[in-house]
């Protein structure tokens, strides 16, 4: 379908909120110029890739950010967290795959809360 059409489709899905029109346009401009072959190869490389069998080895305190309407459901991220001895899930409400852009304030608040949880 070409990178421009794909970029339009993805931008609309990532930023459906009318308040994010500028973000949608920035994403469209950036992703329309992606090399199609490289994009396809990257998607193919991710298909079937997993580290689930190694999550229990992560012993550091871990924050998993989960957008409430991301590609993978929150329950899946909660299952990942359950495999780690010290992991927490923070759900970013009204958000999709690009929470760090569309909901930067909420993401930053969740990270700060995680980093300062034992302080004070």
PDB file of C-alpha atoms in Angstrom:
ATOM      1  CA  UNK A   1       0.000   0.000   0.000  1.00  0.00           C
ATOM      2  CA  UNK A   2       3.042   2.261   0.191  1.00  0.00           C
ATOM      3  CA  UNK A   3       4.562   4.078   3.129  1.00  0.00           C
ATOM      4  CA  UNK A   4       2.447   7.233   2.765  1.00  0.00           C
ATOM      5  CA  UNK A   5      -0.826   5.317   2.969  1.00  0.00           C
ATOM      6  CA  UNK A   6       0.464   3.169   5.794  1.00  0.00           C
ATOM      7  CA  UNK A   7       1.637   6.277   7.652  1.00  0.00           C
ATOM      8  CA  UNK A   8      -1.822   7.876   7.300  1.00  0.00           C
ATOM      9  CA  UNK A   9      -3.495   4.718   8.606  1.00  0.00           C
ATOM     10  CA  UNK A  10      -1.131   4.353  11.557  1.00  0.00           C
ATOM     11  CA  UNK A  11      -1.186   8.070  12.444  1.00  0.00           C
ATOM     12  CA  UNK A  12      -4.993   8.023  12.624  1.00  0.00           C
ATOM     13  CA  UNK A  13      -4.936   4.952  14.865  1.00  0.00           C
ATOM     14  CA  UNK A  14      -2.178   6.253  17.135  1.00  0.00           C
ATOM     15  CA  UNK A  15      -3.600   9.768  17.490  1.00  0.00           C
ATOM     16  CA  UNK A  16      -7.394   9.625  17.036  1.00  0.00           C
ATOM     17  CA  UNK A  17      -8.044  12.485  19.452  1.00  0.00           C
ATOM     18  CA  UNK A  18      -8.693  15.786  17.635  1.00  0.00           C
ATOM     19  CA  UNK A  19      -6.443  17.476  20.220  1.00  0.00           C
ATOM     20  CA  UNK A  20      -3.525  15.485  18.792  1.00  0.00           C
ATOM     21  CA  UNK A  21      -3.828  16.721  15.208  1.00  0.00           C
ATOM     22  CA  UNK A  22      -0.327  18.219  15.350  1.00  0.00           C
ATOM     23  CA  UNK A  23       1.141  14.932  16.615  1.00  0.00           C
ATOM     24  CA  UNK A  24      -0.721  13.028  13.903  1.00  0.00           C
ATOM     25  CA  UNK A  25       0.746  15.351  11.252  1.00  0.00           C
ATOM     26  CA  UNK A  26       4.280  15.027  12.656  1.00  0.00           C
ATOM     27  CA  UNK A  27       4.008  11.247  12.641  1.00  0.00           C
ATOM     28  CA  UNK A  28       2.605  11.267   9.114  1.00  0.00           C
ATOM     29  CA  UNK A  29       5.479  13.439   7.856  1.00  0.00           C
ATOM     30  CA  UNK A  30       8.126  11.318   9.583  1.00  0.00           C
ATOM     31  CA  UNK A  31       6.799   7.870   8.694  1.00  0.00           C
ATOM     32  CA  UNK A  32       5.846   8.632   5.102  1.00  0.00           C
ATOM     33  CA  UNK A  33       9.530   8.794   4.235  1.00  0.00           C
ATOM     34  CA  UNK A  34      10.474   5.464   5.832  1.00  0.00           C
ATOM     35  CA  UNK A  35      12.171   2.998   3.569  1.00  0.00           C
ATOM     36  CA  UNK A  36       9.531   0.389   2.770  1.00  0.00           C
ATOM     37  CA  UNK A  37      11.922  -2.543   2.595  1.00  0.00           C
ATOM     38  CA  UNK A  38      13.520  -1.647   5.944  1.00  0.00           C
ATOM     39  CA  UNK A  39      10.099  -1.237   7.528  1.00  0.00           C
ATOM     40  CA  UNK A  40       8.942  -4.650   6.309  1.00  0.00           C
ATOM     41  CA  UNK A  41      12.177  -6.277   7.475  1.00  0.00           C
ATOM     42  CA  UNK A  42      11.800  -4.695  10.930  1.00  0.00           C
ATOM     43  CA  UNK A  43       8.197  -5.910  11.232  1.00  0.00           C
ATOM     44  CA  UNK A  44       9.228  -9.408  10.141  1.00  0.00           C
ATOM     45  CA  UNK A  45      12.058  -9.419  12.680  1.00  0.00           C
ATOM     46  CA  UNK A  46       9.612  -8.626  15.483  1.00  0.00           C
ATOM     47  CA  UNK A  47       7.071 -11.253  14.484  1.00  0.00           C
ATOM     48  CA  UNK A  48       7.299 -14.088  16.946  1.00  0.00           C
ATOM     49  CA  UNK A  49      10.154 -12.494  18.922  1.00  0.00           C
ATOM     50  CA  UNK A  50       9.850 -12.878  22.675  1.00  0.00           C
ATOM     51  CA  UNK A  51      11.839 -12.728  25.885  1.00  0.00           C
ATOM     52  CA  UNK A  52       9.068 -14.033  28.133  1.00  0.00           C
ATOM     53  CA  UNK A  53      11.137 -17.074  29.063  1.00  0.00           C
ATOM     54  CA  UNK A  54      13.824 -14.760  30.509  1.00  0.00           C
ATOM     55  CA  UNK A  55      11.690 -12.240  32.412  1.00  0.00           C
ATOM     56  CA  UNK A  56      12.118 -14.028  35.747  1.00  0.00           C
ATOM     57  CA  UNK A  57      15.838 -13.184  35.571  1.00  0.00           C
ATOM     58  CA  UNK A  58      15.101  -9.456  35.825  1.00  0.00           C
ATOM     59  CA  UNK A  59      15.558  -8.753  39.516  1.00  0.00           C
ATOM     60  CA  UNK A  60      15.804  -4.961  39.379  1.00  0.00           C
ATOM     61  CA  UNK A  61      12.727  -2.944  40.244  1.00  0.00           C
ATOM     62  CA  UNK A  62      10.856  -2.668  36.962  1.00  0.00           C
ATOM     63  CA  UNK A  63       8.085  -0.414  35.749  1.00  0.00           C
ATOM     64  CA  UNK A  64       5.972  -1.636  32.864  1.00  0.00           C
ATOM     65  CA  UNK A  65       3.988   1.144  31.225  1.00  0.00           C
ATOM     66  CA  UNK A  66       0.759  -0.062  29.658  1.00  0.00           C
ATOM     67  CA  UNK A  67      -1.509   2.023  27.471  1.00  0.00           C
ATOM     68  CA  UNK A  68      -5.096   1.062  28.103  1.00  0.00           C
ATOM     69  CA  UNK A  69      -5.817   0.661  24.369  1.00  0.00           C
ATOM     70  CA  UNK A  70      -2.443  -0.572  23.108  1.00  0.00           C
ATOM     71  CA  UNK A  71      -1.916  -3.444  20.672  1.00  0.00           C
ATOM     72  CA  UNK A  72      -1.299  -5.858  23.528  1.00  0.00           C
ATOM     73  CA  UNK A  73      -3.842  -5.884  26.344  1.00  0.00           C
ATOM     74  CA  UNK A  74      -3.025  -4.678  29.855  1.00  0.00           C
ATOM     75  CA  UNK A  75      -3.597  -8.206  31.216  1.00  0.00           C
ATOM     76  CA  UNK A  76      -0.718  -9.429  29.059  1.00  0.00           C
ATOM     77  CA  UNK A  77       1.588  -6.810  30.571  1.00  0.00           C
ATOM     78  CA  UNK A  78       0.360  -7.759  34.042  1.00  0.00           C
ATOM     79  CA  UNK A  79       1.288 -11.364  33.248  1.00  0.00           C
ATOM     80  CA  UNK A  80       4.804 -10.210  32.294  1.00  0.00           C
ATOM     81  CA  UNK A  81       5.069  -8.308  35.582  1.00  0.00           C
ATOM     82  CA  UNK A  82       3.979 -11.393  37.521  1.00  0.00           C
ATOM     83  CA  UNK A  83       7.012 -13.236  36.131  1.00  0.00           C
ATOM     84  CA  UNK A  84       9.412 -10.682  37.604  1.00  0.00           C
ATOM     85  CA  UNK A  85      10.151 -10.522  41.330  1.00  0.00           C
ATOM     86  CA  UNK A  86       9.848  -6.711  41.599  1.00  0.00           C
ATOM     87  CA  UNK A  87       7.740  -5.370  38.750  1.00  0.00           C
ATOM     88  CA  UNK A  88       4.827  -2.975  38.681  1.00  0.00           C
ATOM     89  CA  UNK A  89       2.401  -2.049  35.927  1.00  0.00           C
ATOM     90  CA  UNK A  90       1.252   1.537  35.470  1.00  0.00           C
ATOM     91  CA  UNK A  91      -1.718   1.888  33.138  1.00  0.00           C
ATOM     92  CA  UNK A  92      -1.868   5.087  31.116  1.00  0.00           C
ATOM     93  CA  UNK A  93      -5.563   5.772  30.604  1.00  0.00           C
ATOM     94  CA  UNK A  94      -7.006   7.022  27.320  1.00  0.00           C
ATOM     95  CA  UNK A  95      -3.797   6.111  25.560  1.00  0.00           C
ATOM     96  CA  UNK A  96      -2.484   3.976  22.744  1.00  0.00           C
ATOM     97  CA  UNK A  97       0.867   2.636  21.602  1.00  0.00           C
ATOM     98  CA  UNK A  98       2.645   6.002  21.687  1.00  0.00           C
ATOM     99  CA  UNK A  99       1.793   7.038  25.244  1.00  0.00           C
ATOM    100  CA  UNK A 100       5.134   8.737  25.787  1.00  0.00           C
ATOM    101  CA  UNK A 101       4.159  11.239  23.092  1.00  0.00           C
ATOM    102  CA  UNK A 102       0.372  11.523  23.337  1.00  0.00           C
ATOM    103  CA  UNK A 103       0.214  11.331  27.149  1.00  0.00           C
ATOM    104  CA  UNK A 104       3.676  12.578  28.092  1.00  0.00           C
ATOM    105  CA  UNK A 105       2.504  14.178  31.362  1.00  0.00           C
ATOM    106  CA  UNK A 106       0.880  10.942  32.543  1.00  0.00           C
ATOM    107  CA  UNK A 107       3.870   8.844  31.521  1.00  0.00           C
ATOM    108  CA  UNK A 108       6.265  11.211  33.274  1.00  0.00           C
ATOM    109  CA  UNK A 109       4.112  11.184  36.429  1.00  0.00           C
ATOM    110  CA  UNK A 110       4.089   7.372  36.455  1.00  0.00           C
ATOM    111  CA  UNK A 111       7.861   7.223  36.026  1.00  0.00           C
ATOM    112  CA  UNK A 112       8.487   9.814  38.744  1.00  0.00           C
ATOM    113  CA  UNK A 113       6.116   7.980  41.114  1.00  0.00           C
ATOM    114  CA  UNK A 114       7.980   4.731  40.416  1.00  0.00           C
ATOM    115  CA  UNK A 115      11.417   6.265  40.894  1.00  0.00           C
ATOM    116  CA  UNK A 116      10.485   8.033  44.114  1.00  0.00           C
ATOM    117  CA  UNK A 117       8.286   5.310  45.629  1.00  0.00           C
ATOM    118  CA  UNK A 118      10.731   4.488  48.433  1.00  0.00           C
ATOM    119  CA  UNK A 119      11.724   8.085  49.109  1.00  0.00           C
ATOM    120  CA  UNK A 120      10.262  10.108  51.874  1.00  0.00           C
TER     121      UNK A 120
END
